[in-house]
Coordinates of C-alpha atoms in Angstrom, one line a residue:
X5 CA 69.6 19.8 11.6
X6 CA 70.4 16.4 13.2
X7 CA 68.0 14.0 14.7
X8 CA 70.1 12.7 18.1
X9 CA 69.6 9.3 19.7
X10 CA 66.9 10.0 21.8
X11 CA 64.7 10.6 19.0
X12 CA 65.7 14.7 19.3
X13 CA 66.1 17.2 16.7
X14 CA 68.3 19.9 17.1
X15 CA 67.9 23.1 14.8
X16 CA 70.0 26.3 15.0
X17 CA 67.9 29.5 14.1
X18 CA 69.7 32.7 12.3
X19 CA 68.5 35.0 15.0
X20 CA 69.9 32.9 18.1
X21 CA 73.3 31.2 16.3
X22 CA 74.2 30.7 19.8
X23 CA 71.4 28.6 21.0
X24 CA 70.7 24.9 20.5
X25 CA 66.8 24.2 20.6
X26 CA 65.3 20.4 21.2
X27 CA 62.3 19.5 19.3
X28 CA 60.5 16.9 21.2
X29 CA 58.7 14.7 18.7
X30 CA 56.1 13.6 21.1
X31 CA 52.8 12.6 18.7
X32 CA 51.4 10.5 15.9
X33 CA 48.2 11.9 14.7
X34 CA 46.4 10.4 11.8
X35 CA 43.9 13.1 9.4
X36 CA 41.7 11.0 6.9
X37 CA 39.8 13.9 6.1
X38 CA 43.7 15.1 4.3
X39 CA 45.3 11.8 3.8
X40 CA 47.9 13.1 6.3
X41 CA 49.9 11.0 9.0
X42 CA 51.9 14.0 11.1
X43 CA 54.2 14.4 13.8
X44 CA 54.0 17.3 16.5
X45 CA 57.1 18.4 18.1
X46 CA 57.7 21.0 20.7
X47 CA 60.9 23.2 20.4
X48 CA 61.9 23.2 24.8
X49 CA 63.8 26.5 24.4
X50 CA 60.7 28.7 23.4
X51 CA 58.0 26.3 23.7
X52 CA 56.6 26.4 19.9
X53 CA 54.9 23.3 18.1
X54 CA 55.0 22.4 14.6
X55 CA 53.4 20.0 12.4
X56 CA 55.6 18.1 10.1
X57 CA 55.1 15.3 7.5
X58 CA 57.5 11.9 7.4
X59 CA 60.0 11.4 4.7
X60 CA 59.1 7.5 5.2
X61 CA 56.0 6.9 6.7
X62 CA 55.9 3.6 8.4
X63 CA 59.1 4.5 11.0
X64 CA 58.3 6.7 13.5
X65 CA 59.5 6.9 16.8
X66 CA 56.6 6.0 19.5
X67 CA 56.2 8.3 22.5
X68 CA 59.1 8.2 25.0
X69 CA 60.9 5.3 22.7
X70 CA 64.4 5.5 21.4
X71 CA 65.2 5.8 18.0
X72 CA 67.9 3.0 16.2
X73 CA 71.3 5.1 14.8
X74 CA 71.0 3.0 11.8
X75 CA 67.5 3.9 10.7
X76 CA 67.5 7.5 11.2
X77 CA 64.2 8.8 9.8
X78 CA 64.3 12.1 7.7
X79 CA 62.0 14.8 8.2
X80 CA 60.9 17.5 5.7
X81 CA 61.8 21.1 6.8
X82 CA 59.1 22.7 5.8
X83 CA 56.1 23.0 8.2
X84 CA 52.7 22.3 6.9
X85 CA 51.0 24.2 9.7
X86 CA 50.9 27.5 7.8
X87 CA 53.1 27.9 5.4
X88 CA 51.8 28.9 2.3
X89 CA 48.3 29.0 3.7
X90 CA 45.6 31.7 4.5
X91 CA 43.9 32.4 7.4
X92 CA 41.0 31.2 5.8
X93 CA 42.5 28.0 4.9
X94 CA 44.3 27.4 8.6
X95 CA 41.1 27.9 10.3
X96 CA 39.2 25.2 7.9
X97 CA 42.5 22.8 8.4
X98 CA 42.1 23.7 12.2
X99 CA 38.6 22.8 12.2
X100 CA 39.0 19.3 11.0
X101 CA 41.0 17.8 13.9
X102 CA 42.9 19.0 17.2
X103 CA 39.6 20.2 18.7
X104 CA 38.3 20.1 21.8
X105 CA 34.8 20.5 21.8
X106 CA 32.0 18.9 19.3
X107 CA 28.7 20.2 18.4
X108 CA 26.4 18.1 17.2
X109 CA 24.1 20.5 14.5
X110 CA 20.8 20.0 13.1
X111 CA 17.7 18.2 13.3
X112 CA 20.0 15.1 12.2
X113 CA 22.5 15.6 14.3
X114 CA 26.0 16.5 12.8
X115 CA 29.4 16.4 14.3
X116 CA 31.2 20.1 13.9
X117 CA 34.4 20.1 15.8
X118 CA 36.2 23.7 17.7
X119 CA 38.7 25.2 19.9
X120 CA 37.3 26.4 23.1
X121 CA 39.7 28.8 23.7
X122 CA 38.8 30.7 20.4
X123 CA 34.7 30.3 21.1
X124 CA 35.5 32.0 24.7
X125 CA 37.2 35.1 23.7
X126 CA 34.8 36.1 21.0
X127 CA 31.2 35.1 22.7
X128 CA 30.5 35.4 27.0
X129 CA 27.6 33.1 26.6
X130 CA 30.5 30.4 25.1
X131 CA 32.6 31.6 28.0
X132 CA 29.6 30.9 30.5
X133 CA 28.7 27.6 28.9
X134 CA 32.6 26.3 28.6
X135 CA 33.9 28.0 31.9
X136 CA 30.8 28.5 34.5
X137 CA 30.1 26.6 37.4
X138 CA 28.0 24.5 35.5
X139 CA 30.6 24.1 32.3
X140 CA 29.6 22.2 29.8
X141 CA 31.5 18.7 29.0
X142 CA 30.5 16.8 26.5
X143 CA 29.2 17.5 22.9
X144 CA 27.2 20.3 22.6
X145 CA 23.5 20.2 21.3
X146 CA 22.3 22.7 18.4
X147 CA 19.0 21.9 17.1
X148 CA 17.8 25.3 16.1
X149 CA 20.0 26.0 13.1
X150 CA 21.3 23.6 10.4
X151 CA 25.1 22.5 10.2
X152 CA 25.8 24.8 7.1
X153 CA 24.5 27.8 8.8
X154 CA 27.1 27.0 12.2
X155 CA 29.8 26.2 10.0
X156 CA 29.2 29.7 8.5
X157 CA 29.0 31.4 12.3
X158 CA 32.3 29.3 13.6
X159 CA 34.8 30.7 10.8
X160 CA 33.3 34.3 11.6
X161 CA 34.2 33.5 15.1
X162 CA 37.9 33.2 14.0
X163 CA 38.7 35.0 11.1
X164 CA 35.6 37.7 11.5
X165 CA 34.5 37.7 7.8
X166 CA 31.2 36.5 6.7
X167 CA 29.8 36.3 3.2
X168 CA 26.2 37.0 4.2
X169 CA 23.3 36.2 1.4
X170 CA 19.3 36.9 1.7
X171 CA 19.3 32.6 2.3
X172 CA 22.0 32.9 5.7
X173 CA 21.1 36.5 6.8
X174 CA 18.8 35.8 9.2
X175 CA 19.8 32.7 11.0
X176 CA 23.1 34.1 11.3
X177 CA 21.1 37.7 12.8
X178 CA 19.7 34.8 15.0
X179 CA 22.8 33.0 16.3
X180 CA 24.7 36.6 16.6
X181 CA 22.4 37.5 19.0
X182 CA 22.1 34.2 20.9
X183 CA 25.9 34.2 21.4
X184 CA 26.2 37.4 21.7
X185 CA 28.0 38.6 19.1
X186 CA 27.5 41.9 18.4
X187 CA 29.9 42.6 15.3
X188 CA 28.0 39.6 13.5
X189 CA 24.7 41.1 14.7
X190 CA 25.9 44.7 13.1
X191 CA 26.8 43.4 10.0
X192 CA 23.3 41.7 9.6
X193 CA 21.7 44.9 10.4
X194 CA 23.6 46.5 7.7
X195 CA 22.8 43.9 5.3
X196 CA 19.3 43.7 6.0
X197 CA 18.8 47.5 5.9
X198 CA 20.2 47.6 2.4
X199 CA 18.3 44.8 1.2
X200 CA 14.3 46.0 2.1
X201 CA 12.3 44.6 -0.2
X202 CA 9.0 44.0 -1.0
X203 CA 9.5 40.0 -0.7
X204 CA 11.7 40.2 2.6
X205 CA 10.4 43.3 4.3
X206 CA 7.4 41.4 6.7
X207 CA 10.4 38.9 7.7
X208 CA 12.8 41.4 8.2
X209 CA 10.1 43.5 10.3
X210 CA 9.5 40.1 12.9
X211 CA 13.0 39.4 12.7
X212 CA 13.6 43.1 14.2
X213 CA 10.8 42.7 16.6
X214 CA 11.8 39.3 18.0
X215 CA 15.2 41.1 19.2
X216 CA 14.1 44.3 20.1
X217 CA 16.1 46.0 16.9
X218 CA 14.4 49.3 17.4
X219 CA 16.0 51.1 14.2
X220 CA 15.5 48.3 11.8
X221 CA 11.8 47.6 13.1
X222 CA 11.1 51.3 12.7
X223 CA 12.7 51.2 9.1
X224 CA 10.8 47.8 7.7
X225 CA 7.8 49.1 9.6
X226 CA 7.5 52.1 7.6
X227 CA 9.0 50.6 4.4
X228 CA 5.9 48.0 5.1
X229 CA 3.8 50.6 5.3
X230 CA 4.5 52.8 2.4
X231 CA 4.4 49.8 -0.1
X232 CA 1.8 47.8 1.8
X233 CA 0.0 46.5 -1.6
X234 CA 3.0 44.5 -2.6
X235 CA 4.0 43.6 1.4
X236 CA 0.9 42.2 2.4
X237 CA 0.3 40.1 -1.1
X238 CA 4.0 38.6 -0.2
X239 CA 4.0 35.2 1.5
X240 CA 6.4 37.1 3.6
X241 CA 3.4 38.1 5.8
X242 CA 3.1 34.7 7.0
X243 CA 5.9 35.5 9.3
X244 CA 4.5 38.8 11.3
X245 CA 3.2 37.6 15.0
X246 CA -0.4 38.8 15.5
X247 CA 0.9 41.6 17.4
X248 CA 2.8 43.0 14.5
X249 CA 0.1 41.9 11.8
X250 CA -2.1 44.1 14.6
X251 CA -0.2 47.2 14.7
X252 CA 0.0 47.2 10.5
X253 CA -4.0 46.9 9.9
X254 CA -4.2 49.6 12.7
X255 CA -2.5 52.4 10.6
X256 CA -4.4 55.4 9.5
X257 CA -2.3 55.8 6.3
X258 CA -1.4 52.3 5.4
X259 CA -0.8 52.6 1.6
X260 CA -3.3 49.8 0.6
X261 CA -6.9 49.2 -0.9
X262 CA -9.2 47.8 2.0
X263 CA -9.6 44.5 0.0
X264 CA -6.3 43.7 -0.2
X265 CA -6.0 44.3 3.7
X266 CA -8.7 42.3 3.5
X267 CA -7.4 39.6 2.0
X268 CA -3.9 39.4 3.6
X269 CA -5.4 39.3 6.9
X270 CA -7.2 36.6 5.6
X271 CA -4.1 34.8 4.1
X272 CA -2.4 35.1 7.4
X273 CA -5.1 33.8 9.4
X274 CA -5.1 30.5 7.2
X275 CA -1.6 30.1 7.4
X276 CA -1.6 30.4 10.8
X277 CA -4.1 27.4 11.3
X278 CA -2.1 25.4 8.7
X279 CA 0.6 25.3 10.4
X280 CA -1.6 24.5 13.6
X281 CA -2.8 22.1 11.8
X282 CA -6.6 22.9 12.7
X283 CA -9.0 22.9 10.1
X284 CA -9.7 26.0 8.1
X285 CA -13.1 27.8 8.9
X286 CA -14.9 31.1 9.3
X287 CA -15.6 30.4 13.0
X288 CA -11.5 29.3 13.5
X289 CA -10.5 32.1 10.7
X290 CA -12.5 35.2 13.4
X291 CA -10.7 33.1 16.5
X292 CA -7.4 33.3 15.0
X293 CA -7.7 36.9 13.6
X294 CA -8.7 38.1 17.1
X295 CA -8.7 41.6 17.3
X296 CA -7.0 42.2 13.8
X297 CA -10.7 41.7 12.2
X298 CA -11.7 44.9 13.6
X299 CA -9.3 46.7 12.5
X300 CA -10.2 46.1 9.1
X301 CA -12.1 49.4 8.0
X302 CA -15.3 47.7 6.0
X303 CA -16.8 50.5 6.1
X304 CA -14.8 51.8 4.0
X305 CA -15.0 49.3 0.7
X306 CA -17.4 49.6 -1.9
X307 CA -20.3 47.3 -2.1
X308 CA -19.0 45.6 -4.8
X309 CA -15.7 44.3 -2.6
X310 CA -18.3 43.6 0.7
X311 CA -20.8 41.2 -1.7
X312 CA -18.2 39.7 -3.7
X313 CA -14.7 39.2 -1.6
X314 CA -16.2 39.6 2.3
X315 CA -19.5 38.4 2.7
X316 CA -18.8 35.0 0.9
X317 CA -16.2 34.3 3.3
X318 CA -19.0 34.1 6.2
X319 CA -15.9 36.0 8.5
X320 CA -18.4 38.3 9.6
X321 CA -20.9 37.8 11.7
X322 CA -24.9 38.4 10.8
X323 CA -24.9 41.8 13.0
X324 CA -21.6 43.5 11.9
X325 CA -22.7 42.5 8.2
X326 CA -25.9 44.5 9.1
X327 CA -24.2 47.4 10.9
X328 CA -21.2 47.9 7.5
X329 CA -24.2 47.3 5.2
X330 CA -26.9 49.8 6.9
X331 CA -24.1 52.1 7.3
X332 CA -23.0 52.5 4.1
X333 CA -26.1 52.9 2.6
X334 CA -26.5 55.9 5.3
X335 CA -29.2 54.1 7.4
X336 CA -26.9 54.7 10.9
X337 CA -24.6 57.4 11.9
X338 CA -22.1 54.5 12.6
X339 CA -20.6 51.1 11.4
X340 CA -19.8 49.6 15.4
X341 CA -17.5 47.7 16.0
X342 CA -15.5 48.8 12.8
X343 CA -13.9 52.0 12.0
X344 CA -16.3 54.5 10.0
X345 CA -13.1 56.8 8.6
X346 CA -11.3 54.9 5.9
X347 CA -7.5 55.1 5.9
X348 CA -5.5 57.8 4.6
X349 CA -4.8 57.5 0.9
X350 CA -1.9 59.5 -1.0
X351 CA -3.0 60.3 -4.7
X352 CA 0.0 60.8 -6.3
X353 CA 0.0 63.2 -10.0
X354 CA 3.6 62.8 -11.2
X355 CA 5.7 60.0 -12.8
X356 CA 8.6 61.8 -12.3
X357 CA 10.4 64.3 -10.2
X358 CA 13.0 66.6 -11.2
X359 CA 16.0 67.9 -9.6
X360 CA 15.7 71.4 -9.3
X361 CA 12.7 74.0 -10.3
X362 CA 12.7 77.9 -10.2
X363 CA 16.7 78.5 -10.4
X364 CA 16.4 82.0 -10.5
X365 CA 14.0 83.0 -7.5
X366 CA 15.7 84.5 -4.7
X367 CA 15.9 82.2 -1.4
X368 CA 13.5 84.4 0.2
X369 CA 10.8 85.0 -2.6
X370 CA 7.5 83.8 -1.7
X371 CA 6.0 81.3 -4.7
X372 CA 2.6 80.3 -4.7
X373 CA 1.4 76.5 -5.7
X374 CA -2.4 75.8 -6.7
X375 CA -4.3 72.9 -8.7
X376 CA -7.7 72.6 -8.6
X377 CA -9.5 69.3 -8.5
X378 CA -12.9 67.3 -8.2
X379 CA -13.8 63.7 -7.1
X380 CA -16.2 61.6 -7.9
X381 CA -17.5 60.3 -4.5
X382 CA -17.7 62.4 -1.0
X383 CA -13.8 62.7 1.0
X384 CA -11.9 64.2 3.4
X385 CA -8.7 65.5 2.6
X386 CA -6.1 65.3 5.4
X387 CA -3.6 67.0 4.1
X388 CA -1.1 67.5 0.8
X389 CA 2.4 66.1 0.4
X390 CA 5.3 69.1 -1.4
X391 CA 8.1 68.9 -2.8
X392 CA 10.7 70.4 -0.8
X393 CA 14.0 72.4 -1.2
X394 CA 17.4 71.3 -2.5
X395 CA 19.4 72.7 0.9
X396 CA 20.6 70.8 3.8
X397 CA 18.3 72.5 6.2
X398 CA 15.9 75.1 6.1
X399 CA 13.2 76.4 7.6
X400 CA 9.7 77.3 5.7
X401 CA 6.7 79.4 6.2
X402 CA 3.6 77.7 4.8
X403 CA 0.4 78.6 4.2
X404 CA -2.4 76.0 3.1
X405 CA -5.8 76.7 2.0
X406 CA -9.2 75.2 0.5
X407 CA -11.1 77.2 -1.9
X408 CA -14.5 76.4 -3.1
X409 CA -15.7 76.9 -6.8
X410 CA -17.8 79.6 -5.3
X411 CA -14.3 81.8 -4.5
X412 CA -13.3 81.4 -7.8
X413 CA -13.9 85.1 -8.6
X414 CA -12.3 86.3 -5.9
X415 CA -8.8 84.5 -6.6
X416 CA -8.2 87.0 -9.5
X417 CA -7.6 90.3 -6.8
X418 CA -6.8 88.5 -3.5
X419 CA -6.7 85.9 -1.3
X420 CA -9.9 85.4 0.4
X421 CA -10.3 84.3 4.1
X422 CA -11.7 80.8 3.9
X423 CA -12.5 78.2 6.8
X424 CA -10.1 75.7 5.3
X425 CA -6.8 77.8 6.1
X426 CA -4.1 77.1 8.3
X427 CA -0.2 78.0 8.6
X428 CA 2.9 76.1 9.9
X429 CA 6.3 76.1 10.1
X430 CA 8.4 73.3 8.5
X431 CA 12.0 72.1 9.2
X432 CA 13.4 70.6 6.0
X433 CA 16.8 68.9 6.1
X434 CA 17.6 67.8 2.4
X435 CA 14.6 65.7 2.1
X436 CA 12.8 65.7 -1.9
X437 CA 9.2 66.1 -0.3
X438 CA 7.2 66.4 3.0
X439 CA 3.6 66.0 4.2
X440 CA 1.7 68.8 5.4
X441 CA -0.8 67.5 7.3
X442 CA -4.0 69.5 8.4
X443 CA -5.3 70.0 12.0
X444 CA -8.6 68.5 11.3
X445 CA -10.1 66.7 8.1
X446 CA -11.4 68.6 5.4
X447 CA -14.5 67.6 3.7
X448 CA -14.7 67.2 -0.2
X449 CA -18.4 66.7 -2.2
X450 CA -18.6 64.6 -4.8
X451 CA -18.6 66.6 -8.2
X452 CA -17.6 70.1 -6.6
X453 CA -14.6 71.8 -7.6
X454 CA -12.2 73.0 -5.1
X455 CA -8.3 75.0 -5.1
X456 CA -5.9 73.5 -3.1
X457 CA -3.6 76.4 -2.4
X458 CA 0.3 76.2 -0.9
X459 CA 1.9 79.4 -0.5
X460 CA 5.4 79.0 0.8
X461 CA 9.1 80.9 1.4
X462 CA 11.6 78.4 0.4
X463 CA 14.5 78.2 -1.8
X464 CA 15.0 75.9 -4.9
X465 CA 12.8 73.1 -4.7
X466 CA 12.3 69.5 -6.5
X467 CA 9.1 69.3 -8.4
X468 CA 7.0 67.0 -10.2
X469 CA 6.4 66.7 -13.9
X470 CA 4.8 64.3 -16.3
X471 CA 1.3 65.2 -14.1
X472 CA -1.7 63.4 -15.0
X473 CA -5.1 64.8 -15.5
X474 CA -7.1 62.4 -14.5
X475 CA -6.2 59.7 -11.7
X476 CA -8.5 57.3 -10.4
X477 CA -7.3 55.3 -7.3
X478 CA -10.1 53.1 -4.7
X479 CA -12.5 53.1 -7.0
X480 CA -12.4 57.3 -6.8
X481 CA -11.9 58.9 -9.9
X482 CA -9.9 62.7 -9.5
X483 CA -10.0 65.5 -12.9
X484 CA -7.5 68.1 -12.4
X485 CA -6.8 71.2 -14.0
X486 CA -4.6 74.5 -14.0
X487 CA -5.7 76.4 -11.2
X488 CA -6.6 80.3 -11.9
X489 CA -4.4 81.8 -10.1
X490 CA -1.9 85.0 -10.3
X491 CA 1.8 84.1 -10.1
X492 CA 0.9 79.6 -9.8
X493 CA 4.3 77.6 -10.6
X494 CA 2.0 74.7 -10.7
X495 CA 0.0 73.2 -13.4
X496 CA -1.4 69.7 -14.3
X497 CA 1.9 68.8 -16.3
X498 CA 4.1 69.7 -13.5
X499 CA 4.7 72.0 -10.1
X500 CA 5.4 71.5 -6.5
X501 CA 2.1 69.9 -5.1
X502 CA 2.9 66.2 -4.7
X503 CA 0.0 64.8 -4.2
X504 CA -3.1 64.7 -1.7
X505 CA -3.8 62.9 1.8
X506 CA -7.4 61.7 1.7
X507 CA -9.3 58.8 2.6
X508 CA -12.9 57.7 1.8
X509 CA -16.1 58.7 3.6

């Protein structure tokens, strides 16, 4: 290459011998972020810029000057634009200079430099915002996320790869869904579905419901509900919205002990006013609450729990502690405003579950299940969860019954017709277990001895083992034993009954 008198270049390519091609050296930019002074040229024959360093800095020819023949400046040939670089590493050189818009980040501002063209082609609110009727000029104002988190959100927006963590998930959920991003948004969603947890699940559950993500709210809802004792004791449940905090405590089977919903309800409430900044009291504690209190099922507690973790608190006012108190000690038919019927409770018998049970039964043998139980205080059973077959699908025949100590007897020659009976069909598709739920509640005495009986035509099932013989959960203590039946694959150490649906009368 030669540099010509009017501070040209001209450079011969392999691919077009025959062509000459004038580099315009038309720019002086200074980077002090690199320590780089660079000259842009344009080649005129196919209109391509580079980026090249100066052999000796101080000698460069000014926009439309004229270069001396005597103090020709050499140029190195290699372009510093991109070679040797990843896209990674162009799009973080790109960032520091030759942009065209500046966002100013965080609740101390910070300057974060782009290229519109590249924010319009991935976002349509960017488009809208940069190219509307009402396009946007100067810097750009982001208060609502912190300058690490856009920087983070920019190089997905031009090399689509994101290294998500539990700390950035959910801002970056956020901004994905304020621009409009959907494959940021679906990669969040992914992320956050794989990483349900205890500690995260009540944030991820708002986050879902702020954005209307119906399959991730329906997933952290239930995962919230299922292992509600550790949810609700996470400082996590500071984040759920009344609304959400409302639809939780109103669950008939919400896996916790009424204190403890108790008591996060409570927690929440506090928080709440905290960050108010309104002063924490029983009379601003019920106002807050709202209509969460009375979901609350105090009737349902022991009197130990009301007297030592409830009343104390003064939440309650002097007639509902009357109505819980003369209810439970059987003085009125019902505890108004608050629920009578405690929540649904699963009493589970197994450690552990094995992989397959009863290899050598036909698919279409019928097997019988039985274990017979007592409780210490007065219930209602609502149902029983089984453990279900190995296939992909299936569909089962059940039969469920409730035999009282007085049908013992009778169990030895057949099956007698009881009032507690029902049958259903279930469709099974690969899953380890499924509840049977009854049509109507089932009432258990304290101290009698009843037969839960499952009678079923299904192929090779998961079962439980490692049973226990005595199990004592809300303050209800359960005995079991091997139930006296002909033909029972189920004893206390192990079998196909799961465990029972109940809840406290």
């Amino acid at each position: 290459m030669s540099v010509t008198s009017s501070g040209r270049r001209r450079c011969l390519f392999d691919e077009h011998k025959s062509s000459q091609h004038e580099l315009h050296f038309t720019e002086v930019n200074q980077i002090p972020e690199a320590g780089l002074t660079i000259i842009v040229g344009r080649d005129e024959w196919c209109g391509r810029c580079y980026w090249r360093r100066p052999a000796v800095s101080p000698r460069v020819v000014p926009p439309g000057g004229r270069s001396s023949r005597k103090s020709k400046i050499k140029i190195e040939e290699e372009l510093i634009y991109n070679k040797g670089k990843s896209t990674y590493q162009t799009v973080s050189f790109g960032l520091c200079g030759q942009c065209d818009v500046t966002f100013l980040v965080g609740r101390s501002p910070a300057a974060v430099g782009a290229h519109k063209y590249q924010l319009i082609a991935r976002s349509p609110v960017f488009f809208r915002m940069f190219c509307g009727p009402m396009a946007t000029t100067g810097p750009v104002h982001i208060t609502d996320v912190e300058e690490d988190i856009f920087r983070i959100f920019l190089e997905f927006l031009y090399v689509d790869k994101v290294s998500l963590t539990s700390d950035n998930v959910t801002s970056l959920h956020y901004l994905g869904r304020k621009y409009d991003v959907e494959p940021l948004v679906q990669q969040c969603l992914e992320f956050l579905h794989a990483r349900l947890t205890a500690d995260t699940a009540c944030t991820i559950l708002e986050q879902a419901h702020c954005f209307d993500e119906h399959e991730l709210y329906k997933t952290s809802f239930e995962f919230v509900a299922v292992n509600a004792e550790l949810c609700l004791a996470s400082p996590s449940l500071h984040d759920l919205c009344r609304e959400c905090l409302e639809r939780l405590l109103g669950l008939d089977d919400l896996e916790v002990n009424e204190g403890t919903a108790f008591a996060a309800a409570l927690s929440w409430a506090e928080a709440a006013l905290e960050l108010k900044q309104e002063e924490i009291s029983a009379k601003n504690v019920r106002c807050e609450l709202g209509g969460a209190l009375y979901l609350i099922r105090f009737p349902s507690m022991t009197f130990e729990t009301l007297q030592e973790r409830v009343l104390p608190t003064c939440v309650l006012s002097a007639e509902e502690e009357k109505a819980v108190v003369e209810y439970k000690r059987r003085q009125r038919a019902s505890a108004a405003p608050f629920a009578s019927l405690g929540r649904r409770r699963r009493l589970h018998r197994f450690k552990k579950v094995s992989r397959v049970r009863c290899n050598s039964r036909p698919d279409d043998a019928q097997w019988t299940a039985a274990i017979t139980f007592t409780c210490d205080q007065d219930l209602l059973l609502h149902g029983t969860r089984l453990f279900a077959c190995t296939r992909s699908s299936q569909v089962a025949d059940v039969h469920v019954s409730l035999l009282h100590q007085r049908d013992q007897l009778e169990l030895y020659n057949s099956m007698p017709v009881y009032p507690h009976e029902f049958t259903l069909s279930l469709e099974l598709d690969g899953v380890q277990s499924v509840d049977i739920d009854l049509p109507h509640p089932w009432e258990l005495l304290a101290h009698e001895e009843y037969t839960l009986v499952v009678q079923a035509v299904m192929s090779t099932c998961y079962a439980g083992s490692e049973g226990m013989a005595v199990v004592t959960q809300d303050d209800v203590i359960f005995r079991f034993r091997d139930a006296q039946i002909k033909m029972n694959n189920t004893t206390v150490s192990d079998g196909q009954i799961a465990c029972l649906l109940y809840s406290v009368r």
